[in-house]
Amino acid sequence: MEGAVVLLDFWPSMFGMRTRIALAEKGIKYEYREEDLRNKSDLLLQMNPVHKKIPVLIHNGKPVCESLIQVQYIDEVWNDRAPLLPSDPYKRAIARFWADFVDKKIYDLGSKVWKTKGEEQETAKKEFIESLKLLEGELGDKAYFGGENLGFVDVALIPFYSWFYAYEKCGNFSIEAECPKLIAWAKRCMQKESVAKSLPDKEKVYEFVLHLKKVYGIE
Amino acid sequence: MAAVKLLGTWRSPYCFKVIWALKLKGIPYEYIEEDVFDKSPLLLQYNQIHKKVPVLVHDGKPICESTIILLYIEETWPQNPLLPIDPYERAVALFWIKYADDKTQSIPKIYRTTGEEQEQAVKECSEMLETVEQHGLIEGKKFFGGDEINMVDIAFCMVAHWLGVLEEVAGIKMFEPHKFPKLHSWAQNFKSVPVIKENLPDDERMFAWLKHRREMLLAPKSN
């Protein structure tokens, strides 16, 4: 179980944040290595030759790629504390379904919100809010998607909260006005040390998005 | 009333993945053929979010998305395991399953498009085949699962069977034995497994359907 853990990551990546949260929830000591995505390290290219992307979790020298697979791996190996997935197979299937929903909808729609303008942006904003409302429905009256504690879906979704401010500024809208329950959930998650220390400051993310817009020539 | 029901369509490889998993584990089930162009109230009730097949219903509870269904089957009926037991080996298997799920989506694009769009789809598909040939298949191993097929083999089923029919319909040749020797050998092995061989859509019926579908999709839209 014990053994060297290294995380190759990039500070604004929502996907990297998921793995950081999982490691923190389990109290695992690890070495964090910041990657320059314009100048990827030999280690990254060697450990993820298929996608050449972060995050990469390296445990005892062996790489695990893809953030949700890393979270499941961490949950299975360090299975004596802070369980992230439920033990019941049906509840696990529901958790996987909603984490998959986050992957299918939130990242792409959120990207469209900051990358586009005019009608394309309005459509993206509408679909983005619709998707968040569906997630609110799944949350219901629970404190977390995982019930009384952080679970798989919480870990999958909460990193996007650090990008909400940037989406709101670029899209000129308020996510809290449309989805107050979800924002209440997000603030509840941020009370947890594992989440608070894994998410970057929202102003820094917004600065980064403005920088990206310049680089891509987006107005 | 059957404890396990599967809502599916004969046209979808995703549905066959579930059928194979159920049969490999010896799980009895009731199959319900859905008309995806005229979805039943049952399907719309069971999969409100995506409204798609396959849907597995176990003791009245629906599970959606083929890979999530397969993982549920694996965890509920552990006999004849379709995933490695070791957490690291399992993480590697899940990586390739996700890769297959994401990248084999370029395969149907080949028959749905023409011209530049089709060229792009062919390019994406070739890149996927090259990656799997180079990184996914280990020399000397019969299947991704070793001596027996597992969930990774099932995840790549579109390459083993549907790709050939789609190439024919689209009039292109891409998956050639001299270019992808390991993958070709794997595909032959995969289709020889009795559960797979006995549960594949009829080739002629598939060809006729896809040809018709291609004509419909590419027909000029009338005002």
CSV table of C-alpha atoms in Angstrom, one decimal:
chain,number,residue,atom,x,y,z
A,1,MET,CA,0.0,0.0,0.0
A,2,GLU,CA,2.7,2.5,1.0
A,3,GLY,CA,5.2,3.6,-1.5
A,4,ALA,CA,6.2,6.7,-3.4
A,5,VAL,CA,3.4,8.8,-4.9
A,6,VAL,CA,4.0,11.5,-7.4
A,7,LEU,CA,1.4,13.6,-9.2
A,8,LEU,CA,2.2,15.3,-12.5
A,9,ASP,CA,-0.2,18.2,-12.7
A,10,PHE,CA,-1.0,21.7,-13.8
A,11,TRP,CA,-2.4,24.1,-11.3
A,12,PRO,CA,-5.7,25.2,-13.1
A,13,SER,CA,-6.6,21.8,-14.2
A,14,MET,CA,-10.0,20.6,-12.9
A,15,PHE,CA,-9.0,17.1,-13.6
A,16,GLY,CA,-5.8,17.4,-11.5
A,17,MET,CA,-7.8,18.9,-8.7
A,18,ARG,CA,-9.9,15.8,-8.5
A,19,THR,CA,-6.8,13.7,-7.8
A,20,ARG,CA,-5.4,16.2,-5.3
A,21,ILE,CA,-8.7,16.1,-3.4
A,22,ALA,CA,-8.8,12.3,-3.3
A,23,LEU,CA,-5.2,12.1,-2.1
A,24,ALA,CA,-5.9,14.8,0.6
A,25,GLU,CA,-9.1,13.0,1.7
A,26,LYS,CA,-7.1,9.8,2.3
A,27,GLY,CA,-4.2,11.7,3.9
A,28,ILE,CA,-1.7,10.4,1.4
A,29,LYS,CA,1.7,12.1,1.3
A,30,TYR,CA,2.8,12.8,-2.3
A,31,GLU,CA,5.2,14.8,-4.4
A,32,TYR,CA,3.4,17.4,-6.5
A,33,ARG,CA,5.2,18.3,-9.8
A,34,GLU,CA,4.0,21.2,-11.8
A,35,GLU,CA,4.2,20.6,-15.6
A,36,ASP,CA,4.7,23.3,-18.2
A,37,LEU,CA,2.2,22.2,-20.9
A,38,ARG,CA,4.1,24.1,-23.6
A,39,ASN,CA,7.3,22.2,-22.7
A,40,LYS,CA,6.2,18.8,-21.3
A,41,SER,CA,8.7,16.9,-19.2
A,42,ASP,CA,10.3,13.6,-20.5
A,43,LEU,CA,8.7,11.9,-17.4
A,44,LEU,CA,5.2,13.0,-18.5
A,45,LEU,CA,5.7,11.9,-22.1
A,46,GLN,CA,7.1,8.5,-20.8
A,47,MET,CA,4.3,8.0,-18.2
A,48,ASN,CA,1.4,9.0,-20.5
A,49,PRO,CA,2.6,8.2,-24.1
A,50,VAL,CA,-1.0,7.8,-25.4
A,51,HIS,CA,-2.4,11.2,-24.4
A,52,LYS,CA,0.6,13.1,-23.1
A,53,LYS,CA,-1.7,14.8,-20.7
A,54,ILE,CA,-1.9,15.6,-17.0
A,55,PRO,CA,-2.8,14.6,-14.4
A,56,VAL,CA,-0.7,11.5,-14.1
A,57,LEU,CA,-0.5,9.6,-10.8
A,58,ILE,CA,2.7,7.6,-10.4
A,59,HIS,CA,2.6,5.0,-7.6
A,60,ASN,CA,5.7,2.9,-7.0
A,61,GLY,CA,6.9,4.0,-10.4
A,62,LYS,CA,3.8,2.9,-12.3
A,63,PRO,CA,1.5,5.4,-14.0
A,64,VAL,CA,-2.3,5.7,-13.6
A,65,CYS,CA,-3.9,8.1,-16.2
A,66,GLU,CA,-7.3,9.7,-16.4
A,67,SER,CA,-8.6,11.6,-13.3
A,68,LEU,CA,-11.7,9.5,-12.5
A,69,ILE,CA,-9.6,6.3,-12.9
A,70,GLN,CA,-7.0,7.8,-10.5
A,71,VAL,CA,-9.7,8.6,-7.9
A,72,GLN,CA,-11.1,5.0,-8.1
A,73,TYR,CA,-7.6,3.6,-7.9
A,74,ILE,CA,-6.8,5.7,-4.8
A,75,ASP,CA,-10.1,4.6,-3.2
A,76,GLU,CA,-9.3,0.9,-3.8
A,77,VAL,CA,-5.7,1.0,-2.7
A,78,TRP,CA,-6.2,3.1,0.4
A,79,ASN,CA,-9.5,1.4,1.3
A,80,ASP,CA,-9.2,1.7,5.0
A,81,ARG,CA,-10.4,5.3,5.3
A,82,ALA,CA,-12.6,8.0,3.8
A,83,PRO,CA,-14.4,5.9,1.2
A,84,LEU,CA,-15.2,7.8,-2.0
A,85,LEU,CA,-17.3,5.3,-3.8
A,86,PRO,CA,-20.3,3.5,-2.0
A,87,SER,CA,-19.9,-0.3,-1.5
A,88,ASP,CA,-23.4,-1.2,-3.0
A,89,PRO,CA,-23.0,-1.9,-6.7
A,90,TYR,CA,-26.2,0.0,-7.7
A,91,LYS,CA,-25.2,3.1,-5.7
A,92,ARG,CA,-21.8,2.8,-7.4
A,93,ALA,CA,-23.4,2.7,-10.8
A,94,ILE,CA,-25.4,5.9,-10.0
A,95,ALA,CA,-22.3,7.6,-8.8
A,96,ARG,CA,-20.4,6.6,-12.0
A,97,PHE,CA,-23.4,7.8,-14.1
A,98,TRP,CA,-23.3,11.3,-12.6
A,99,ALA,CA,-19.5,11.6,-12.7
A,100,ASP,CA,-19.7,10.6,-16.4
A,101,PHE,CA,-22.5,13.2,-16.9
A,102,VAL,CA,-20.1,15.9,-15.4
A,103,ASP,CA,-17.4,14.7,-17.9
A,104,LYS,CA,-19.8,14.7,-20.9
A,105,LYS,CA,-21.4,18.1,-20.1
A,106,ILE,CA,-19.7,20.5,-17.7
A,107,TYR,CA,-16.2,20.7,-19.2
A,108,ASP,CA,-17.3,21.2,-22.8
A,109,LEU,CA,-20.1,23.6,-22.0
A,110,GLY,CA,-18.0,25.6,-19.6
A,111,SER,CA,-15.3,25.9,-22.2
A,112,LYS,CA,-17.8,27.2,-24.7
A,113,VAL,CA,-19.0,29.8,-22.2
A,114,TRP,CA,-15.6,31.4,-22.0
A,115,LYS,CA,-14.4,30.7,-25.5
A,116,THR,CA,-17.4,32.0,-27.5
A,117,LYS,CA,-19.6,35.0,-27.8
A,118,GLY,CA,-23.0,36.0,-29.2
A,119,GLU,CA,-25.6,33.4,-30.0
A,120,GLU,CA,-23.1,30.5,-29.5
A,121,GLN,CA,-22.3,31.7,-26.0
A,122,GLU,CA,-26.0,32.2,-25.1
A,123,THR,CA,-26.7,28.6,-26.2
A,124,ALA,CA,-23.8,27.3,-24.2
A,125,LYS,CA,-24.8,29.3,-21.1
A,126,LYS,CA,-28.4,27.9,-21.3
A,127,GLU,CA,-27.2,24.3,-21.7
A,128,PHE,CA,-24.6,24.8,-19.0
A,129,ILE,CA,-27.3,26.0,-16.5
A,130,GLU,CA,-29.6,23.2,-17.6
A,131,SER,CA,-26.9,20.6,-16.8
A,132,LEU,CA,-26.2,22.2,-13.4
A,133,LYS,CA,-29.9,22.0,-12.6
A,134,LEU,CA,-30.0,18.3,-13.4
A,135,LEU,CA,-27.1,17.9,-11.0
A,136,GLU,CA,-29.0,19.9,-8.4
A,137,GLY,CA,-31.9,17.5,-8.8
A,138,GLU,CA,-29.6,14.5,-8.2
A,139,LEU,CA,-28.2,16.3,-5.1
A,140,GLY,CA,-31.7,16.8,-3.6
A,141,ASP,CA,-31.6,17.5,0.1
A,142,LYS,CA,-28.4,15.7,0.7
A,143,ALA,CA,-25.4,17.6,2.2
A,144,TYR,CA,-23.1,16.0,-0.5
A,145,PHE,CA,-23.7,13.8,-3.6
A,146,GLY,CA,-22.0,11.1,-1.5
A,147,GLY,CA,-24.6,11.6,1.3
A,148,GLU,CA,-23.1,12.7,4.6
A,149,ASN,CA,-19.6,12.8,3.3
A,150,LEU,CA,-17.7,13.7,0.1
A,151,GLY,CA,-18.1,11.1,-2.5
A,152,PHE,CA,-17.1,10.3,-6.1
A,153,VAL,CA,-19.5,12.8,-7.7
A,154,ASP,CA,-18.5,15.6,-5.3
A,155,VAL,CA,-14.9,15.0,-6.2
A,156,ALA,CA,-15.7,14.9,-9.9
A,157,LEU,CA,-17.7,18.2,-9.9
A,158,ILE,CA,-16.3,20.5,-7.2
A,159,PRO,CA,-13.1,21.5,-9.1
A,160,PHE,CA,-15.3,23.3,-11.7
A,161,TYR,CA,-16.4,25.6,-8.9
A,162,SER,CA,-13.0,27.3,-9.1
A,163,TRP,CA,-13.7,28.1,-12.7
A,164,PHE,CA,-17.3,29.4,-12.1
A,165,TYR,CA,-16.1,33.0,-11.4
A,166,ALA,CA,-14.3,33.0,-14.8
A,167,TYR,CA,-17.3,31.6,-16.6
A,168,GLU,CA,-19.6,34.2,-14.9
A,169,LYS,CA,-17.3,37.1,-15.9
A,170,CYS,CA,-16.9,35.9,-19.5
A,171,GLY,CA,-20.5,35.1,-19.9
A,172,ASN,CA,-21.9,38.0,-17.9
A,173,PHE,CA,-24.3,35.9,-15.8
A,174,SER,CA,-24.7,34.6,-12.2
A,175,ILE,CA,-24.6,30.9,-11.6
A,176,GLU,CA,-25.8,31.4,-8.0
A,177,ALA,CA,-28.9,33.2,-9.2
A,178,GLU,CA,-29.9,30.1,-11.3
A,179,CYS,CA,-28.6,27.3,-9.1
A,180,PRO,CA,-28.5,28.5,-5.5
A,181,LYS,CA,-28.6,24.9,-4.1
A,182,LEU,CA,-25.6,23.9,-6.1
A,183,ILE,CA,-23.6,27.0,-4.9
A,184,ALA,CA,-24.6,26.2,-1.3
A,185,TRP,CA,-23.3,22.7,-1.9
A,186,ALA,CA,-20.0,24.1,-3.4
A,187,LYS,CA,-19.5,26.4,-0.4
A,188,ARG,CA,-20.1,23.4,1.9
A,189,CYS,CA,-17.4,21.4,0.1
A,190,MET,CA,-15.0,24.4,0.3
A,191,GLN,CA,-15.2,24.1,4.2
A,192,LYS,CA,-13.3,20.9,3.9
A,193,GLU,CA,-9.6,21.2,4.0
A,194,SER,CA,-9.0,18.6,1.3
A,195,VAL,CA,-11.0,20.7,-1.1
A,196,ALA,CA,-9.9,24.2,0.0
A,197,LYS,CA,-6.2,23.4,-0.4
A,198,SER,CA,-6.7,21.6,-3.7
A,199,LEU,CA,-8.6,24.4,-5.6
A,200,PRO,CA,-6.8,27.5,-6.9
A,201,ASP,CA,-8.0,31.0,-6.1
A,202,LYS,CA,-10.8,32.0,-8.4
A,203,GLU,CA,-9.2,35.3,-9.4
A,204,LYS,CA,-6.1,33.5,-10.5
A,205,VAL,CA,-8.2,31.2,-12.7
A,206,TYR,CA,-9.9,34.2,-14.2
A,207,GLU,CA,-6.5,35.8,-15.0
A,208,PHE,CA,-5.4,32.5,-16.5
A,209,VAL,CA,-8.6,32.4,-18.7
A,210,LEU,CA,-8.0,36.0,-19.9
A,211,HIS,CA,-4.4,35.0,-20.7
A,212,LEU,CA,-5.7,32.0,-22.7
A,213,LYS,CA,-8.2,34.3,-24.6
A,214,LYS,CA,-5.3,36.5,-25.7
A,215,VAL,CA,-3.2,33.5,-26.7
A,216,TYR,CA,-6.1,32.0,-28.8
A,217,GLY,CA,-7.0,35.4,-30.1
A,218,ILE,CA,-10.5,35.3,-28.6
A,219,GLU,CA,-12.0,38.7,-27.9
B,1,MET,CA,-41.2,-11.3,-14.3
B,2,ALA,CA,-37.6,-11.5,-15.2
B,3,ALA,CA,-35.2,-10.1,-12.6
B,4,VAL,CA,-32.9,-8.8,-15.4
B,5,LYS,CA,-34.1,-7.0,-18.4
B,6,LEU,CA,-32.1,-5.5,-21.2
B,7,LEU,CA,-33.5,-2.7,-23.5
B,8,GLY,CA,-31.5,-2.7,-26.7
B,9,THR,CA,-31.4,-2.6,-30.4
B,10,TRP,CA,-29.8,-5.1,-32.8
B,11,ARG,CA,-28.1,-2.2,-34.6
B,12,SER,CA,-26.0,-1.1,-31.7
B,13,PRO,CA,-22.6,-2.5,-30.7
B,14,TYR,CA,-23.1,-1.0,-27.3
B,15,CYS,CA,-26.1,-3.4,-26.7
B,16,PHE,CA,-24.1,-6.4,-27.8
B,17,LYS,CA,-21.4,-5.5,-25.2
B,18,VAL,CA,-24.0,-6.0,-22.5
B,19,ILE,CA,-25.4,-9.2,-24.1
B,20,TRP,CA,-21.9,-10.7,-24.2
B,21,ALA,CA,-21.2,-9.8,-20.5
B,22,LEU,CA,-24.5,-11.4,-19.4
B,23,LYS,CA,-23.9,-14.5,-21.4
B,24,LEU,CA,-20.2,-14.9,-20.3
B,25,LYS,CA,-21.4,-14.8,-16.7
B,26,GLY,CA,-24.4,-17.1,-17.4
B,27,ILE,CA,-27.0,-14.5,-16.2
B,28,PRO,CA,-30.5,-15.1,-17.6
B,29,TYR,CA,-32.3,-12.0,-18.9
B,30,GLU,CA,-35.2,-10.8,-20.9
B,31,TYR,CA,-34.3,-8.9,-24.0
B,32,ILE,CA,-36.6,-6.1,-25.2
B,33,GLU,CA,-35.9,-4.7,-28.7
B,34,GLU,CA,-36.4,-1.0,-28.9
B,35,ASP,CA,-37.2,1.1,-32.0
B,36,VAL,CA,-34.8,4.0,-31.4
B,37,PHE,CA,-36.7,6.1,-34.0
B,38,ASP,CA,-39.9,5.6,-31.9
B,39,LYS,CA,-38.8,5.3,-28.3
B,40,SER,CA,-41.1,3.4,-25.9
B,41,PRO,CA,-42.5,5.1,-22.8
B,42,LEU,CA,-40.5,2.4,-20.8
B,43,LEU,CA,-37.2,3.5,-22.3
B,44,LEU,CA,-38.0,7.2,-21.8
B,45,GLN,CA,-38.9,6.4,-18.1
B,46,TYR,CA,-35.8,4.4,-17.5
B,47,ASN,CA,-33.3,6.7,-19.1
B,48,GLN,CA,-34.7,10.2,-18.7
B,49,ILE,CA,-31.4,11.9,-19.0
B,50,HIS,CA,-29.9,10.5,-22.3
B,51,LYS,CA,-33.0,8.5,-23.6
B,52,LYS,CA,-30.7,5.9,-25.1
B,53,VAL,CA,-30.1,2.1,-25.2
B,54,PRO,CA,-28.7,0.0,-23.8
B,55,VAL,CA,-30.5,0.1,-20.4
B,56,LEU,CA,-30.2,-2.8,-18.0
B,57,VAL,CA,-33.0,-3.1,-15.5
B,58,HIS,CA,-32.2,-5.3,-12.4
B,59,ASP,CA,-35.1,-5.8,-9.9
B,60,GLY,CA,-36.8,-2.8,-11.4
B,61,LYS,CA,-33.8,-0.5,-11.1
B,62,PRO,CA,-32.3,0.9,-14.3
B,63,ILE,CA,-28.6,1.3,-15.1
B,64,CYS,CA,-27.6,3.3,-18.2
B,65,GLU,CA,-24.4,3.7,-20.3
B,66,SER,CA,-22.8,0.5,-21.5
B,67,THR,CA,-19.5,0.7,-19.6
B,68,ILE,CA,-21.3,1.6,-16.4
B,69,ILE,CA,-23.7,-1.4,-17.0
B,70,LEU,CA,-20.7,-3.7,-17.6
B,71,LEU,CA,-19.1,-2.5,-14.3
B,72,TYR,CA,-22.4,-3.1,-12.5
B,73,ILE,CA,-22.6,-6.6,-13.9
B,74,GLU,CA,-19.0,-7.3,-12.9
B,75,GLU,CA,-19.6,-6.1,-9.3
B,76,THR,CA,-23.0,-7.8,-8.9
B,77,TRP,CA,-22.0,-11.2,-10.5
B,78,PRO,CA,-18.3,-11.8,-9.8
B,79,GLN,CA,-18.1,-15.2,-11.5
B,80,ASN,CA,-16.0,-15.4,-14.7
B,81,PRO,CA,-14.3,-12.0,-13.9
B,82,LEU,CA,-14.1,-9.5,-16.8
B,83,LEU,CA,-11.6,-7.2,-15.0
B,84,PRO,CA,-8.2,-7.9,-13.3
B,85,ILE,CA,-8.3,-8.2,-9.5
B,86,ASP,CA,-5.1,-6.2,-8.9
B,87,PRO,CA,-6.0,-2.5,-8.5
B,88,TYR,CA,-3.2,-1.4,-10.8
B,89,GLU,CA,-4.0,-3.9,-13.5
B,90,ARG,CA,-7.6,-2.8,-13.2
B,91,ALA,CA,-6.7,0.9,-13.6
B,92,VAL,CA,-4.8,0.0,-16.8
B,93,ALA,CA,-7.8,-1.9,-18.1
B,94,LEU,CA,-10.2,1.0,-17.2
B,95,PHE,CA,-7.8,3.3,-19.1
B,96,TRP,CA,-8.1,1.3,-22.3
B,97,ILE,CA,-11.9,0.9,-21.9
B,98,LYS,CA,-12.2,4.7,-21.6
B,99,TYR,CA,-9.9,5.0,-24.6
B,100,ALA,CA,-12.1,2.6,-26.6
B,101,ASP,CA,-15.3,4.4,-25.5
B,102,ASP,CA,-14.0,7.8,-26.5
B,103,LYS,CA,-12.1,7.0,-29.7
B,104,THR,CA,-14.2,4.3,-31.4
B,105,GLN,CA,-16.9,7.0,-31.8
B,106,SER,CA,-14.9,8.0,-34.9
B,107,ILE,CA,-15.8,4.7,-36.6
B,108,PRO,CA,-19.5,5.4,-37.3
B,109,LYS,CA,-18.5,8.8,-38.6
B,110,ILE,CA,-16.9,7.1,-41.6
B,111,TYR,CA,-20.2,5.9,-43.1
B,112,ARG,CA,-22.2,9.0,-42.0
B,113,THR,CA,-20.0,11.5,-44.0
B,114,THR,CA,-18.3,12.2,-47.3
B,115,GLY,CA,-15.5,14.4,-48.6
B,116,GLU,CA,-13.4,16.4,-46.2
B,117,GLU,CA,-15.5,15.3,-43.2
B,118,GLN,CA,-15.0,11.7,-44.1
B,119,GLU,CA,-11.3,12.2,-44.6
B,120,GLN,CA,-11.1,13.7,-41.1
B,121,ALA,CA,-13.0,10.7,-39.6
B,122,VAL,CA,-10.7,8.2,-41.4
B,123,LYS,CA,-7.7,10.1,-40.1
B,124,GLU,CA,-9.0,10.0,-36.5
B,125,CYS,CA,-9.8,6.3,-36.9
B,126,SER,CA,-6.4,5.4,-38.3
B,127,GLU,CA,-4.7,7.2,-35.5
B,128,MET,CA,-6.7,5.3,-33.0
B,129,LEU,CA,-5.8,2.0,-34.6
B,130,GLU,CA,-2.1,2.9,-34.7
B,131,THR,CA,-2.2,3.8,-31.0
B,132,VAL,CA,-3.8,0.6,-30.0
B,133,GLU,CA,-1.5,-1.4,-32.2
B,134,GLN,CA,1.5,0.3,-30.7
B,135,HIS,CA,0.6,0.7,-27.0
B,136,GLY,CA,-2.5,-1.4,-26.3
B,137,LEU,CA,-1.8,-4.9,-27.5
B,138,ILE,CA,1.1,-6.9,-26.0
B,139,GLU,CA,3.0,-9.2,-28.3
B,140,GLY,CA,2.1,-12.8,-27.8
B,141,LYS,CA,-1.0,-12.1,-25.8
B,142,LYS,CA,-4.1,-13.5,-27.5
B,143,PHE,CA,-6.5,-11.0,-26.0
B,144,PHE,CA,-6.3,-7.7,-24.1
B,145,GLY,CA,-7.5,-9.9,-21.2
B,146,GLY,CA,-4.6,-12.4,-21.7
B,147,ASP,CA,-5.8,-16.0,-22.5
B,148,GLU,CA,-9.5,-15.1,-22.1
B,149,ILE,CA,-11.4,-12.1,-23.3
B,150,ASN,CA,-12.2,-9.4,-20.7
B,151,MET,CA,-14.0,-6.0,-20.6
B,152,VAL,CA,-11.2,-4.3,-22.6
B,153,ASP,CA,-11.7,-6.8,-25.5
B,154,ILE,CA,-15.4,-6.2,-25.4
B,155,ALA,CA,-14.8,-2.4,-25.4
B,156,PHE,CA,-13.0,-2.6,-28.7
B,157,CYS,CA,-15.7,-4.7,-30.4
B,158,MET,CA,-16.4,-2.0,-33.0
B,159,VAL,CA,-12.9,-2.5,-34.4
B,160,ALA,CA,-13.3,-6.3,-34.4
B,161,HIS,CA,-16.6,-6.5,-36.2
B,162,TRP,CA,-18.4,-3.3,-37.2
B,163,LEU,CA,-15.5,-1.5,-38.7
B,164,GLY,CA,-15.3,-4.0,-41.6
B,165,VAL,CA,-19.0,-3.5,-42.6
B,166,LEU,CA,-18.7,0.3,-42.2
B,167,GLU,CA,-15.7,0.3,-44.5
B,168,GLU,CA,-17.6,-1.6,-47.1
B,169,VAL,CA,-20.6,0.7,-46.9
B,170,ALA,CA,-18.4,3.8,-47.0
B,171,GLY,CA,-16.2,2.4,-49.8
B,172,ILE,CA,-12.9,2.8,-48.1
B,173,LYS,CA,-10.2,0.5,-46.9
B,174,MET,CA,-8.3,1.3,-43.7
B,175,PHE,CA,-8.0,-1.6,-41.3
B,176,GLU,CA,-5.5,-3.6,-43.4
B,177,PRO,CA,-3.7,-6.7,-42.0
B,178,HIS,CA,-0.2,-5.5,-43.1
B,179,LYS,CA,-0.7,-2.2,-41.4
B,180,PHE,CA,-2.2,-3.5,-38.2
B,181,PRO,CA,-1.0,-7.1,-37.8
B,182,LYS,CA,-1.5,-7.4,-34.0
B,183,LEU,CA,-5.0,-5.8,-34.1
B,184,HIS,CA,-6.0,-8.0,-37.1
B,185,SER,CA,-4.9,-11.2,-35.3
B,186,TRP,CA,-6.8,-10.0,-32.1
B,187,ALA,CA,-10.0,-9.3,-34.1
B,188,GLN,CA,-9.9,-12.9,-35.6
B,189,ASN,CA,-9.4,-14.3,-32.1
B,190,PHE,CA,-12.1,-12.2,-30.6
B,191,LYS,CA,-14.7,-13.2,-33.1
B,192,SER,CA,-13.8,-16.9,-32.7
B,193,VAL,CA,-14.8,-16.9,-29.0
B,194,PRO,CA,-18.1,-18.9,-29.0
B,195,VAL,CA,-20.2,-16.3,-27.0
B,196,ILE,CA,-19.1,-13.6,-29.4
B,197,LYS,CA,-19.4,-15.7,-32.6
B,198,GLU,CA,-23.0,-16.8,-31.6
B,199,ASN,CA,-24.1,-13.3,-30.7
B,200,LEU,CA,-23.3,-10.9,-33.6
B,201,PRO,CA,-25.7,-9.1,-35.9
B,202,ASP,CA,-26.4,-10.6,-39.3
B,203,ASP,CA,-23.8,-9.2,-41.7
B,204,GLU,CA,-26.2,-8.8,-44.7
B,205,ARG,CA,-28.9,-7.2,-42.6
B,206,MET,CA,-26.4,-4.8,-41.1
B,207,PHE,CA,-24.9,-3.9,-44.5
B,208,ALA,CA,-28.4,-3.3,-45.9
B,209,TRP,CA,-29.4,-1.1,-42.9
B,210,LEU,CA,-26.2,0.9,-42.9
B,211,LYS,CA,-26.3,1.5,-46.7
B,212,HIS,CA,-29.9,2.7,-46.4
B,213,ARG,CA,-29.0,4.9,-43.4
B,214,ARG,CA,-26.0,6.4,-45.3
B,215,GLU,CA,-28.3,7.3,-48.2
B,216,MET,CA,-30.8,8.9,-45.9
B,217,LEU,CA,-28.1,10.9,-44.0
B,218,LEU,CA,-26.4,12.2,-47.2
B,219,ALA,CA,-29.5,12.9,-49.2
B,220,PRO,CA,-29.8,16.6,-50.1
B,221,LYS,CA,-32.3,18.2,-47.7
B,222,SER,CA,-35.4,19.5,-49.4
B,223,ASN,CA,-36.9,22.8,-48.5
